[in-house]
């Protein structure tokens, strides 16, 4: 952005409801399957009634099932389901209550009054089967006790499977802290309550004095992610962490990375009730979505502010005490962040961490928040944190060029870009054929607005990653494939940062607020 850090880019150390099923327990139509059989009109001489072959076969099957299969909880009795009289109803005067078994060695003869027909009637059997199926579904959804064991009565499970009433109406994604909150309708009280135990206040003592910042717990064994400028210079016994419930714990620095302004500290003798935050996906962040910052501004722990994402991939450069500049394609937010918020988490509407708040733009060192805050994307933070935990330091991708801001025209279109000033021998840029005065206007399809923007994109990648650069050379646009390497320790900064303004504050004097705002926007565009 080209703003002086102390004055203008001050870092801050110190369910859906599921539709109901359409009549899930309504049985399919059957032609009077449970009507009582007619009783004799004159008891002394009842007229014998002969069942149809289909009824005889159905009754025979029901009797056989009753002897070999347990009854399902909540399912109708087999006999009733097949059209036989319900329990307790008198049978006709003629015929036994239970049909005899079929003759051994073959299909029951149709000559026997109670035997099934030589070939069962498929249509009748199908209708009775559909009724039974409906009865089983009723047991699953209403009876409850048959959920674990219910299957189709013929042993097939192709159309039914175990279900859980506890899952009905719940969102499919249970990994987020507050699934019912959305960016269109954020439930900030619920989100704040869900994430508060994952946010800590950090107090640091250095030779320069005391400072305060924030951090977020990223593992249950006490690893905490924060900014480098919050803990840089701290020695043993000089870092204290305060949990949201007021407990104060001692911590030590695991590793720091000035290039991205990130650091990891480790709680010593960590209690077993630490609650790590859920990390989201910063690549999915969109302009306009709702966000919440939590931290320790000015020593006021557990402070919550909300706002929206104002921009993504905003190139931001900060530098502390003449050290290496930290360059990031940041998430810009209008939620209020102030000194002490540094290192604290930026949450989305569902309580997932999408960034680490790190810096603000101010009109002066005394002005505080003016609605221009910046957060390091969590995908980059997670990548760097993993390296710091494993090795105590982080490696960065290396292109091998020095750059300055500029413009290029091709195909009748003029764009801003990063102008190559020099190419390091045997670097990825040299092997890819980049040349001096090439203007890089995009990387992997992401627009590059200048040297800071390209620097931030490269630092967000890893050694060995492949990228496609869109380059303007001699008025023609072309694509160049490059494989990034690990930056050598003695290379220093691989890109040339824009020159700082001549005056000490970096902000022109004697400007009206409107002129100052226009000037600031121009600086943003140049970055």
Short mmCIF file of C-alpha atoms in Angstrom, two decimals:
data_model
loop_
_atom_site.label_atom_id
_atom_site.label_comp_id
_atom_site.label_asym_id
_atom_site.label_seq_id
_atom_site.Cartn_x
_atom_site.Cartn_y
_atom_site.Cartn_z
CA UNK A 1 0.00 0.00 0.00
CA UNK A 2 3.01 2.20 0.37
CA UNK A 3 1.93 3.79 3.64
CA UNK A 4 4.36 4.50 6.47
CA UNK A 5 3.71 1.80 9.07
CA UNK A 6 3.91 4.02 12.14
CA UNK A 7 1.47 6.56 10.75
CA UNK A 8 -0.71 5.03 8.09
CA UNK A 9 -0.55 1.23 8.25
CA UNK A 10 -0.20 0.80 11.97
CA UNK A 11 0.24 -2.78 13.07
CA UNK A 12 -1.40 -3.54 16.37
CA UNK A 13 1.11 -5.17 18.77
CA UNK A 14 0.30 -4.32 22.05
CA UNK A 15 -30.83 -25.43 8.54
CA UNK A 16 -32.52 -25.14 6.42
CA UNK A 17 -35.68 -26.88 7.58
CA UNK A 18 -36.05 -30.12 5.64
CA UNK A 19 -39.34 -30.62 3.98
CA UNK A 20 -41.53 -33.28 5.56
CA UNK A 21 -42.06 -36.46 3.65
CA UNK A 22 -45.35 -36.68 1.77
CA UNK A 23 -47.39 -38.93 4.02
CA UNK A 24 -44.45 -41.20 4.95
CA UNK A 25 -46.63 -43.59 6.95
CA UNK A 26 -49.68 -43.67 4.65
CA UNK A 27 -50.28 -47.26 3.52
CA UNK A 28 -50.77 -48.06 -0.11
CA UNK A 29 -54.31 -48.91 -1.14
CA UNK A 30 -55.42 -52.53 -0.72
CA UNK A 31 -58.87 -53.85 -1.46
CA UNK A 32 -60.33 -54.15 2.05
CA UNK A 33 -57.43 -56.16 3.52
CA UNK A 34 -58.60 -56.12 7.13
CA UNK A 35 -62.38 -56.57 6.88
CA UNK A 36 -63.83 -59.30 9.05
CA UNK A 37 -65.03 -62.37 7.25
CA UNK A 38 -68.86 -62.57 7.33
CA UNK A 39 -70.36 -64.61 10.16
CA UNK A 40 -73.16 -67.15 9.48
CA UNK A 41 -76.58 -65.59 9.43
CA UNK A 42 -78.21 -68.59 11.15
CA UNK A 43 -75.96 -70.06 13.87
CA UNK A 44 -77.46 -73.58 13.79
CA UNK A 45 -76.75 -74.04 10.10
CA UNK A 46 -74.00 -71.67 8.91
CA UNK A 47 -73.37 -71.62 5.23
CA UNK A 48 -69.84 -72.83 4.59
CA UNK A 49 -67.69 -70.25 2.85
CA UNK A 50 -64.84 -71.24 0.64
CA UNK A 51 -61.90 -68.83 0.25
CA UNK A 52 -60.56 -67.90 -3.12
CA UNK A 53 -57.26 -69.55 -4.12
CA UNK A 54 -55.40 -66.25 -3.52
CA UNK A 55 -56.86 -65.95 -0.02
CA UNK A 56 -56.00 -69.56 0.72
CA UNK A 57 -52.37 -68.99 -0.35
CA UNK A 58 -52.12 -65.76 1.64
CA UNK A 59 -53.41 -67.45 4.78
CA UNK A 60 -51.01 -70.32 4.33
CA UNK A 61 -48.02 -67.97 3.97
CA UNK A 62 -49.08 -65.96 7.03
CA UNK A 63 -49.28 -69.10 9.15
CA UNK A 64 -45.84 -70.24 8.00
CA UNK A 65 -44.24 -66.87 8.80
CA UNK A 66 -45.82 -66.78 12.22
CA UNK A 67 -43.99 -69.99 13.12
CA UNK A 68 -40.53 -68.92 11.95
CA UNK A 69 -40.13 -65.12 12.27
CA UNK A 70 -40.36 -62.82 15.31
CA UNK A 71 -42.97 -60.09 15.21
CA UNK A 72 -41.73 -56.60 14.38
CA UNK A 73 -42.39 -53.89 16.93
CA UNK A 74 -44.95 -51.50 15.56
CA UNK A 75 -45.83 -53.72 12.54
CA UNK A 76 -49.30 -55.17 11.97
CA UNK A 77 -49.92 -58.85 12.62
CA UNK A 78 -49.15 -60.96 9.53
CA UNK A 79 -52.56 -62.53 9.35
CA UNK A 80 -54.35 -59.20 9.46
CA UNK A 81 -52.00 -57.79 6.86
CA UNK A 82 -53.00 -60.56 4.44
CA UNK A 83 -56.71 -60.13 4.81
CA UNK A 84 -57.37 -62.78 7.50
CA UNK A 85 -59.68 -61.92 10.41
CA UNK A 86 -58.01 -59.89 13.17
CA UNK A 87 -57.04 -61.54 16.44
CA UNK A 88 -60.05 -62.59 18.44
CA UNK A 89 -62.44 -62.63 15.48
CA UNK A 90 -64.31 -65.93 14.92
CA UNK A 91 -63.39 -67.91 11.87
CA UNK A 92 -66.06 -69.32 9.55
CA UNK A 93 -67.70 -72.49 10.85
CA UNK A 94 -66.23 -74.56 8.08
CA UNK A 95 -62.53 -75.28 7.73
CA UNK A 96 -59.69 -75.45 10.23
CA UNK A 97 -58.18 -72.31 11.76
CA UNK A 98 -54.74 -73.07 10.28
CA UNK A 99 -54.28 -74.57 6.84
CA UNK A 100 -52.45 -77.87 6.63
CA UNK A 101 -48.94 -77.87 5.23
CA UNK A 102 -48.52 -78.55 1.55
CA UNK A 103 -47.81 -82.08 0.43
CA UNK A 104 -44.18 -83.10 0.63
CA UNK A 105 -42.17 -82.92 -2.54
CA UNK A 106 -43.98 -80.24 -4.45
CA UNK A 107 -46.48 -77.46 -4.71
CA UNK A 108 -49.72 -77.98 -2.82
CA UNK A 109 -52.43 -79.46 -4.96
CA UNK A 110 -55.23 -77.17 -6.02
CA UNK A 111 -57.67 -80.10 -5.42
CA UNK A 112 -57.30 -79.63 -1.69
CA UNK A 113 -59.73 -77.05 -0.32
CA UNK A 114 -57.06 -75.39 1.84
CA UNK A 115 -54.10 -75.78 -0.48
CA UNK A 116 -52.69 -72.82 -2.40
CA UNK A 117 -53.14 -72.67 -6.14
CA UNK A 118 -50.61 -74.36 -8.36
CA UNK A 119 -49.22 -70.92 -9.23
CA UNK A 120 -49.64 -68.01 -6.81
CA UNK A 121 -51.34 -64.92 -8.13
CA UNK A 122 -48.54 -62.32 -8.38
CA UNK A 123 -50.84 -59.33 -8.38
CA UNK A 124 -52.59 -60.30 -5.16
CA UNK A 125 -49.30 -61.05 -3.46
CA UNK A 126 -47.84 -57.74 -4.61
CA UNK A 127 -50.69 -55.72 -3.09
CA UNK A 128 -50.43 -57.58 0.20
CA UNK A 129 -46.64 -57.04 0.17
CA UNK A 130 -47.01 -53.29 -0.32
CA UNK A 131 -49.28 -53.15 2.69
CA UNK A 132 -46.69 -54.99 4.80
CA UNK A 133 -43.98 -52.62 3.61
CA UNK A 134 -46.05 -49.65 4.66
CA UNK A 135 -46.52 -51.25 8.06
CA UNK A 136 -42.76 -51.67 8.48
CA UNK A 137 -42.15 -48.00 7.60
CA UNK A 138 -44.67 -47.03 10.26
CA UNK A 139 -42.68 -49.01 12.78
CA UNK A 140 -39.49 -47.24 11.78
CA UNK A 141 -40.81 -43.71 11.95
CA UNK A 142 -43.31 -44.04 14.78
CA UNK A 143 -42.64 -47.17 16.79
CA UNK A 144 -38.91 -46.49 17.05
CA UNK A 145 -38.11 -49.86 18.58
CA UNK A 146 -37.77 -51.58 15.22
CA UNK A 147 -35.22 -49.15 13.76
CA UNK A 148 -32.20 -51.36 14.32
CA UNK A 149 -33.68 -54.63 13.09
CA UNK A 150 -36.38 -53.84 10.54
CA UNK A 151 -35.81 -55.18 7.05
CA UNK A 152 -38.03 -56.32 4.26
CA UNK A 153 -39.78 -59.49 5.34
CA UNK A 154 -38.24 -61.55 2.55
CA UNK A 155 -34.74 -60.71 3.84
CA UNK A 156 -34.01 -58.02 1.23
CA UNK A 157 -32.76 -54.58 2.33
CA UNK A 158 -32.48 -52.98 -1.11
CA UNK A 159 -35.15 -50.35 -0.46
CA UNK A 160 -34.76 -49.77 3.28
CA UNK A 161 -31.83 -48.90 5.54
CA UNK A 162 -31.32 -47.85 9.16
CA UNK A 163 -32.46 -44.34 10.04
CA UNK A 164 -32.10 -42.00 13.00
CA UNK A 165 -34.82 -39.70 14.26
CA UNK A 166 -32.13 -37.58 15.94
CA UNK A 167 -30.81 -36.45 12.53
CA UNK A 168 -34.15 -35.23 11.13
CA UNK A 169 -34.17 -31.49 10.51
CA UNK A 170 -30.49 -31.03 11.34
CA UNK A 171 -28.03 -29.43 8.90
CA UNK A 172 -25.76 -31.87 7.11
CA UNK A 173 -22.63 -29.95 8.16
CA UNK A 174 -21.96 -30.38 11.87
CA UNK A 175 -18.32 -29.30 11.74
CA UNK A 176 -18.96 -25.59 12.22
CA UNK A 177 -19.46 -24.11 15.69
CA UNK A 178 -22.83 -22.49 14.86
CA UNK A 179 -24.45 -24.24 11.92
CA UNK A 180 -27.69 -22.24 12.15
CA UNK A 181 -25.95 -18.89 11.64
CA UNK A 182 -25.45 -17.56 8.11
CA UNK A 183 -23.83 -14.53 6.57
CA UNK A 184 -27.30 -13.28 5.56
CA UNK A 185 -28.62 -13.75 9.10
CA UNK A 186 -25.69 -14.04 11.50
CA UNK A 187 -26.45 -15.09 15.07
CA UNK A 188 -23.60 -13.17 16.68
CA UNK A 189 -24.55 -13.91 20.31
CA UNK A 190 -24.44 -17.64 19.54
CA UNK A 191 -21.17 -17.31 17.62
CA UNK A 192 -19.54 -15.25 20.38
CA UNK A 193 -20.57 -17.80 23.00
CA UNK A 194 -19.31 -20.69 20.85
CA UNK A 195 -15.85 -19.27 20.12
CA UNK A 196 -14.95 -17.29 23.22
CA UNK A 197 -13.02 -20.13 24.86
CA UNK A 198 -10.69 -20.31 21.84
CA UNK A 199 -9.52 -16.67 22.07
CA UNK A 200 -6.76 -15.53 24.44
CA UNK A 201 -5.15 -12.28 25.54
CA UNK A 202 -1.35 -12.17 25.35
CA UNK A 203 0.93 -10.08 27.56
CA UNK A 204 4.57 -9.81 26.56
CA UNK A 205 7.54 -8.33 28.38
CA UNK A 206 10.59 -7.32 26.33
CA UNK A 207 13.59 -5.08 26.78
CA UNK A 208 11.54 -2.29 25.22
CA UNK A 209 8.73 -2.67 27.76
CA UNK A 210 5.38 -4.41 27.92
CA UNK A 211 2.89 -4.96 25.12
CA UNK A 212 -0.42 -6.67 24.62
CA UNK A 213 -1.98 -8.63 21.84
CA UNK A 214 -4.37 -11.45 21.07
CA UNK A 215 -4.19 -15.04 19.90
CA UNK A 216 -6.28 -18.05 18.99
CA UNK A 217 -5.89 -21.61 20.28
CA UNK A 218 -5.29 -24.00 17.38
CA UNK A 219 -4.63 -27.29 19.22
CA UNK A 220 -5.85 -28.86 22.44
CA UNK A 221 -2.26 -29.20 23.69
CA UNK A 222 -1.87 -25.42 23.85
CA UNK A 223 -0.49 -24.18 20.51
CA UNK A 224 -1.60 -20.58 19.95
CA UNK A 225 -1.44 -18.64 16.67
CA UNK A 226 -0.69 -14.91 16.83
CA UNK A 227 1.31 -12.18 15.08
CA UNK A 228 5.08 -12.03 14.97
CA UNK A 229 5.08 -8.40 16.05
CA UNK A 230 3.12 -9.33 19.19
CA UNK A 231 5.79 -11.69 20.58
CA UNK A 232 9.00 -10.75 18.77
CA UNK A 233 11.76 -10.00 21.24
CA UNK A 234 10.15 -11.97 24.05
CA UNK A 235 12.42 -14.24 26.08
CA UNK A 236 11.82 -17.10 28.48
CA UNK A 237 9.20 -16.37 31.10
CA UNK A 238 8.10 -13.22 29.31
CA UNK A 239 4.88 -14.42 27.63
CA UNK A 240 1.65 -14.81 29.60
CA UNK A 241 -1.65 -16.01 28.19
CA UNK A 242 -5.00 -15.16 29.76
CA UNK A 243 -7.92 -17.45 28.97
CA UNK A 244 -11.46 -16.18 28.65
CA UNK A 245 -12.27 -17.48 32.14
CA UNK A 246 -9.43 -15.43 33.66
CA UNK A 247 -6.80 -18.13 34.15
CA UNK A 248 -3.28 -16.90 33.44
CA UNK A 249 -0.87 -19.41 31.90
CA UNK A 250 2.80 -19.18 31.06
CA UNK A 251 3.81 -19.69 27.41
CA UNK A 252 6.94 -19.74 25.31
CA UNK A 253 7.60 -18.81 21.69
CA UNK A 254 7.64 -21.82 19.36
CA UNK A 255 8.58 -19.94 16.21
CA UNK A 256 8.15 -16.65 14.39
CA UNK A 257 8.04 -15.59 10.74
CA UNK A 258 8.62 -11.93 9.96
CA UNK A 259 7.82 -12.38 6.24
CA UNK A 260 4.17 -13.08 7.00
CA UNK A 261 3.99 -11.50 10.48
CA UNK A 262 2.90 -14.79 12.04
CA UNK A 263 4.05 -16.63 15.16
CA UNK A 264 3.12 -19.65 17.27
CA UNK A 265 3.46 -19.79 21.04
CA UNK A 266 3.02 -22.84 23.26
CA UNK A 267 1.29 -22.92 26.63
CA UNK A 268 3.46 -24.62 29.24
CA UNK A 269 1.77 -27.30 31.33
CA UNK A 270 -1.39 -26.81 29.28
CA UNK A 271 -4.65 -27.74 31.05
CA UNK A 272 -6.73 -30.47 29.47
CA UNK A 273 -9.77 -28.28 28.86
CA UNK A 274 -8.37 -25.97 26.19
CA UNK A 275 -10.74 -25.48 23.25
CA UNK A 276 -9.12 -25.10 19.81
CA UNK A 277 -10.88 -22.99 17.22
CA UNK A 278 -12.29 -24.39 13.99
CA UNK A 279 -10.30 -23.13 11.01
CA UNK A 280 -12.25 -22.23 7.89
CA UNK A 281 -11.27 -21.64 4.26
CA UNK A 282 -10.12 -18.13 3.44
CA UNK A 283 -10.21 -18.92 -0.29
CA UNK A 284 -14.00 -19.11 0.03
CA UNK A 285 -14.32 -15.64 1.62
CA UNK A 286 -16.33 -13.18 -0.47
CA UNK A 287 -16.74 -9.44 -0.37
CA UNK A 288 -19.78 -8.42 1.64
CA UNK A 289 -19.99 -11.43 3.92
CA UNK A 290 -20.42 -10.95 7.65
CA UNK A 291 -17.43 -11.24 9.97
CA UNK A 292 -16.63 -10.93 13.66
CA UNK A 293 -13.31 -9.92 15.24
CA UNK A 294 -12.52 -11.00 18.80
CA UNK A 295 -9.51 -9.82 20.76
CA UNK A 296 -7.86 -7.72 23.41
CA UNK A 297 -7.86 -4.10 22.15
CA UNK A 298 -6.23 -1.70 24.57
CA UNK A 299 -6.25 -4.44 27.18
CA UNK A 300 -10.02 -4.93 27.02
CA UNK A 301 -10.12 -8.73 26.78
CA UNK A 302 -12.92 -10.63 25.03
CA UNK A 303 -13.98 -7.62 22.97
CA UNK A 304 -16.26 -8.52 20.06
CA UNK A 305 -16.80 -6.32 17.00
CA UNK A 306 -18.65 -7.15 13.79
CA UNK A 307 -18.71 -5.93 10.23
CA UNK A 308 -18.31 -7.16 6.68
CA UNK A 309 -15.53 -8.10 4.31
CA UNK A 310 -14.69 -4.94 2.39
CA UNK A 311 -12.17 -6.49 -0.01
CA UNK A 312 -10.10 -9.61 -0.55
CA UNK A 313 -6.53 -9.97 -1.83
CA UNK A 314 -5.74 -6.45 -0.64
CA UNK A 315 -1.93 -6.10 -0.75
CA UNK A 316 -0.69 -4.80 2.60
CA UNK A 317 2.90 -4.23 3.63
CA UNK A 318 4.07 -3.54 7.18
CA UNK A 319 7.55 -3.25 8.57
CA UNK A 320 8.80 -3.14 12.14
CA UNK A 321 12.03 -1.58 13.37
CA UNK A 322 13.70 -1.66 9.98
CA UNK A 323 13.29 -5.42 9.61
CA UNK A 324 11.94 -7.40 6.70
CA UNK A 325 8.62 -6.17 5.39
CA UNK A 326 5.64 -8.43 5.90
CA UNK A 327 3.62 -8.49 2.68
CA UNK A 328 0.18 -10.10 2.58
CA UNK A 329 -2.81 -10.21 0.27
CA UNK A 330 -5.10 -9.47 3.19
CA UNK A 331 -8.79 -9.66 3.92
CA UNK A 332 -9.97 -6.07 4.38
CA UNK A 333 -12.75 -5.55 6.93
CA UNK A 334 -14.71 -2.65 8.38
CA UNK A 335 -15.13 -4.27 11.82
CA UNK A 336 -13.37 -2.12 14.41
CA UNK A 337 -9.90 -3.39 15.31
CA UNK A 338 -7.45 -1.43 17.43
CA UNK A 339 -4.02 -1.84 19.03
CA UNK A 340 -4.20 -5.06 21.02
CA UNK A 341 -6.39 -6.86 18.46
CA UNK A 342 -3.23 -8.02 16.68
CA UNK A 343 -3.02 -11.79 16.45
CA UNK A 344 -6.69 -12.28 17.26
CA UNK A 345 -9.03 -14.33 15.10
CA UNK A 346 -11.45 -13.10 12.49
CA UNK A 347 -14.52 -15.35 12.39
CA UNK A 348 -17.14 -15.92 9.74
CA UNK A 349 -20.85 -16.09 10.53
CA UNK A 350 -20.61 -19.76 11.51
CA UNK A 351 -17.73 -19.31 13.94
CA UNK A 352 -14.89 -20.52 11.74
CA UNK A 353 -11.57 -18.67 11.75
CA UNK A 354 -10.98 -17.10 8.33
CA UNK A 355 -8.16 -14.71 9.21
CA UNK A 356 -5.74 -13.34 11.81
CA UNK A 357 -6.18 -9.60 12.38
CA UNK A 358 -2.82 -7.90 12.00
CA UNK A 359 -2.92 -4.25 10.96
CA UNK A 360 -5.04 -1.17 10.40
CA UNK A 361 -4.85 1.91 8.22
CA UNK A 362 -5.02 5.15 10.21
CA UNK A 363 -4.83 8.87 9.54
CA UNK A 364 -2.36 9.22 12.40
CA UNK A 365 -0.80 7.08 15.10
CA UNK A 366 -3.41 8.38 17.54
CA UNK A 367 -6.59 7.95 15.50
CA UNK A 368 -7.33 4.27 16.07
CA UNK A 369 -9.79 2.39 13.89
CA UNK A 370 -11.30 4.20 10.93
CA UNK A 371 -12.95 1.08 9.50
CA UNK A 372 -9.92 -0.10 7.53
CA UNK A 373 -8.66 -3.27 9.14
CA UNK A 374 -6.69 -6.13 7.63
CA UNK A 375 -6.42 -9.83 8.43
CA UNK A 376 -3.97 -12.45 7.21
CA UNK A 377 -5.93 -15.20 5.39
CA UNK A 378 -6.21 -18.31 7.54
CA UNK A 379 -5.06 -20.65 4.76
CA UNK A 380 -1.69 -18.91 4.74
CA UNK A 381 -1.64 -18.73 8.54
CA UNK A 382 -2.35 -22.45 8.86
CA UNK A 383 0.41 -23.30 6.39
CA UNK A 384 2.99 -21.16 8.21
CA UNK A 385 1.86 -22.33 11.66
CA UNK A 386 2.37 -25.97 10.69
CA UNK A 387 5.97 -25.23 9.69
CA UNK A 388 6.66 -23.22 12.85
CA UNK A 389 5.35 -26.02 15.05
CA UNK A 390 7.38 -28.64 13.18
CA UNK A 391 10.65 -26.77 12.65
CA UNK A 392 10.50 -23.46 14.50
CA UNK A 393 10.82 -21.58 11.21
CA UNK A 394 9.03 -21.29 7.89
CA UNK A 395 10.20 -21.63 4.31
CA UNK A 396 8.85 -19.42 1.57
CA UNK A 397 8.33 -19.85 -2.13
CA UNK A 398 10.88 -18.12 -4.36
CA UNK A 399 10.46 -16.67 -7.82
CA UNK A 400 13.81 -14.88 -8.20
CA UNK A 401 13.02 -11.38 -9.44
CA UNK A 402 13.10 -7.80 -8.24
CA UNK A 403 10.07 -5.74 -9.11
CA UNK A 404 8.52 -2.32 -9.25
CA UNK A 405 5.03 -1.09 -10.00
CA UNK A 406 4.07 -0.26 -13.57
CA UNK A 407 1.53 -0.69 -16.35
CA UNK A 408 1.38 -2.60 -19.62
CA UNK A 409 -0.82 -2.50 -22.71
CA UNK A 410 -1.78 -5.46 -24.87
CA UNK A 411 -4.79 -6.28 -27.03
CA UNK A 412 -5.95 -2.69 -26.63
CA UNK A 413 -6.19 -3.04 -22.83
CA UNK A 414 -3.95 -1.34 -20.26
CA UNK A 415 -3.42 -2.94 -16.86
CA UNK A 416 -1.33 -2.39 -13.78
CA UNK A 417 1.27 -4.99 -13.01
CA UNK A 418 4.66 -5.83 -11.55
CA UNK A 419 7.55 -4.82 -13.79
CA UNK A 420 10.57 -7.14 -13.67
CA UNK A 421 13.72 -5.16 -12.85
CA UNK A 422 16.15 -8.06 -12.60
CA UNK A 423 16.17 -11.85 -12.80
CA UNK A 424 18.37 -13.95 -10.50
CA UNK A 425 20.54 -16.50 -12.24
CA UNK A 426 19.40 -20.13 -11.96
CA UNK A 427 16.20 -19.02 -10.24
CA UNK A 428 12.70 -20.31 -11.13
CA UNK A 429 12.14 -17.05 -13.03
CA UNK A 430 15.31 -17.54 -15.08
CA UNK A 431 14.44 -21.17 -15.87
CA UNK A 432 10.96 -20.10 -16.97
CA UNK A 433 12.42 -17.51 -19.35
CA UNK A 434 11.25 -14.29 -17.63
CA UNK A 435 13.05 -11.20 -18.90
CA UNK A 436 13.79 -7.72 -17.66
CA UNK A 437 10.92 -5.29 -18.43
CA UNK A 438 8.37 -8.09 -18.55
CA UNK A 439 5.19 -6.92 -16.84
CA UNK A 440 3.47 -9.62 -14.79
CA UNK A 441 -0.26 -8.85 -14.71
CA UNK A 442 -1.67 -12.10 -13.28
CA UNK A 443 -0.68 -15.32 -11.52
CA UNK A 444 -2.89 -18.38 -11.90
CA UNK A 445 -5.64 -16.11 -13.19
CA UNK A 446 -5.53 -13.78 -10.15
CA UNK A 447 -4.98 -10.17 -11.16
CA UNK A 448 -1.68 -8.68 -10.03
CA UNK A 449 -1.95 -4.95 -9.25
CA UNK A 450 1.72 -4.31 -8.54
CA UNK A 451 4.87 -5.57 -6.88
CA UNK A 452 3.29 -6.00 -3.43
CA UNK A 453 0.41 -7.97 -4.89
CA UNK A 454 2.70 -10.42 -6.70
CA UNK A 455 4.95 -10.70 -3.64
CA UNK A 456 1.96 -11.62 -1.48
CA UNK A 457 0.69 -14.22 -3.95
CA UNK A 458 4.10 -15.87 -4.13
CA UNK A 459 4.51 -15.90 -0.35
CA UNK A 460 1.16 -17.59 -0.05
CA UNK A 461 2.45 -20.53 -2.09
CA UNK A 462 4.88 -23.32 -1.24
CA UNK A 463 8.16 -24.47 -2.69
CA UNK A 464 7.50 -26.84 -5.55
CA UNK A 465 4.15 -25.28 -6.45
CA UNK A 466 3.57 -24.67 -10.15
CA UNK A 467 2.09 -21.38 -11.29
CA UNK A 468 1.15 -19.74 -14.56
CA UNK A 469 2.17 -16.11 -14.98
CA UNK A 470 0.39 -13.84 -17.44
CA UNK A 471 3.10 -11.57 -18.84
CA UNK A 472 3.07 -8.62 -21.23
CA UNK A 473 6.24 -8.46 -23.33
CA UNK A 474 6.68 -6.06 -26.22
CA UNK A 475 2.96 -5.31 -26.41
CA UNK A 476 1.96 -8.98 -26.56
CA UNK A 477 0.41 -11.06 -23.77
CA UNK A 478 1.72 -14.55 -23.12
CA UNK A 479 1.58 -17.18 -20.41
CA UNK A 480 4.70 -18.46 -18.68
CA UNK A 481 4.73 -21.61 -16.54
CA UNK A 482 7.03 -21.54 -13.54
CA UNK A 483 7.85 -23.96 -10.70
CA UNK A 484 8.60 -22.11 -7.47
CA UNK A 485 11.58 -23.02 -5.30
CA UNK A 486 12.57 -22.34 -1.69
CA UNK A 487 13.92 -18.87 -1.10
CA UNK A 488 17.61 -18.88 -0.15
CA UNK A 489 18.36 -17.54 3.32
CA UNK A 490 20.83 -15.00 1.95
CA UNK A 491 18.63 -13.70 -0.85
CA UNK A 492 16.83 -11.11 1.27
CA UNK A 493 13.66 -9.63 -0.17
CA UNK A 494 12.88 -11.04 -3.58
CA UNK A 495 10.80 -8.06 -4.63
CA UNK A 496 11.49 -4.35 -4.56
CA UNK A 497 8.91 -2.50 -2.53
CA UNK A 498 7.48 0.83 -3.71
CA UNK A 499 9.44 3.83 -2.56
CA UNK A 500 8.33 5.42 0.69
CA UNK A 501 7.03 9.01 0.61
CA UNK A 502 9.63 11.66 1.28
CA UNK A 503 7.97 13.22 4.33
CA UNK A 504 8.30 11.52 7.68
CA UNK A 505 4.59 10.84 8.16
CA UNK A 506 3.93 9.50 4.67
CA UNK A 507 0.75 11.60 4.45
CA UNK A 508 0.64 14.95 2.60
CA UNK A 509 -0.02 17.98 4.80
CA UNK A 510 -2.83 20.50 4.46
CA UNK A 511 -5.39 18.17 2.89
CA UNK A 512 -9.12 18.23 3.55
CA UNK A 513 -10.71 14.94 4.68
CA UNK A 514 -12.15 14.51 1.17
CA UNK A 515 -8.75 15.12 -0.48
CA UNK A 516 -7.11 12.81 2.02
CA UNK A 517 -9.57 10.03 1.26
CA UNK A 518 -9.02 10.44 -2.49
CA UNK A 519 -5.25 10.34 -1.94
CA UNK A 520 -5.57 7.21 0.14
CA UNK A 521 -7.63 5.46 -2.55
CA UNK A 522 -4.98 6.34 -5.11
CA UNK A 523 -2.35 4.74 -2.90
CA UNK A 524 -4.48 1.61 -2.62
CA UNK A 525 -4.82 1.40 -6.40
CA UNK A 526 -1.08 1.78 -6.85
CA UNK A 527 -0.51 -1.08 -4.36
#
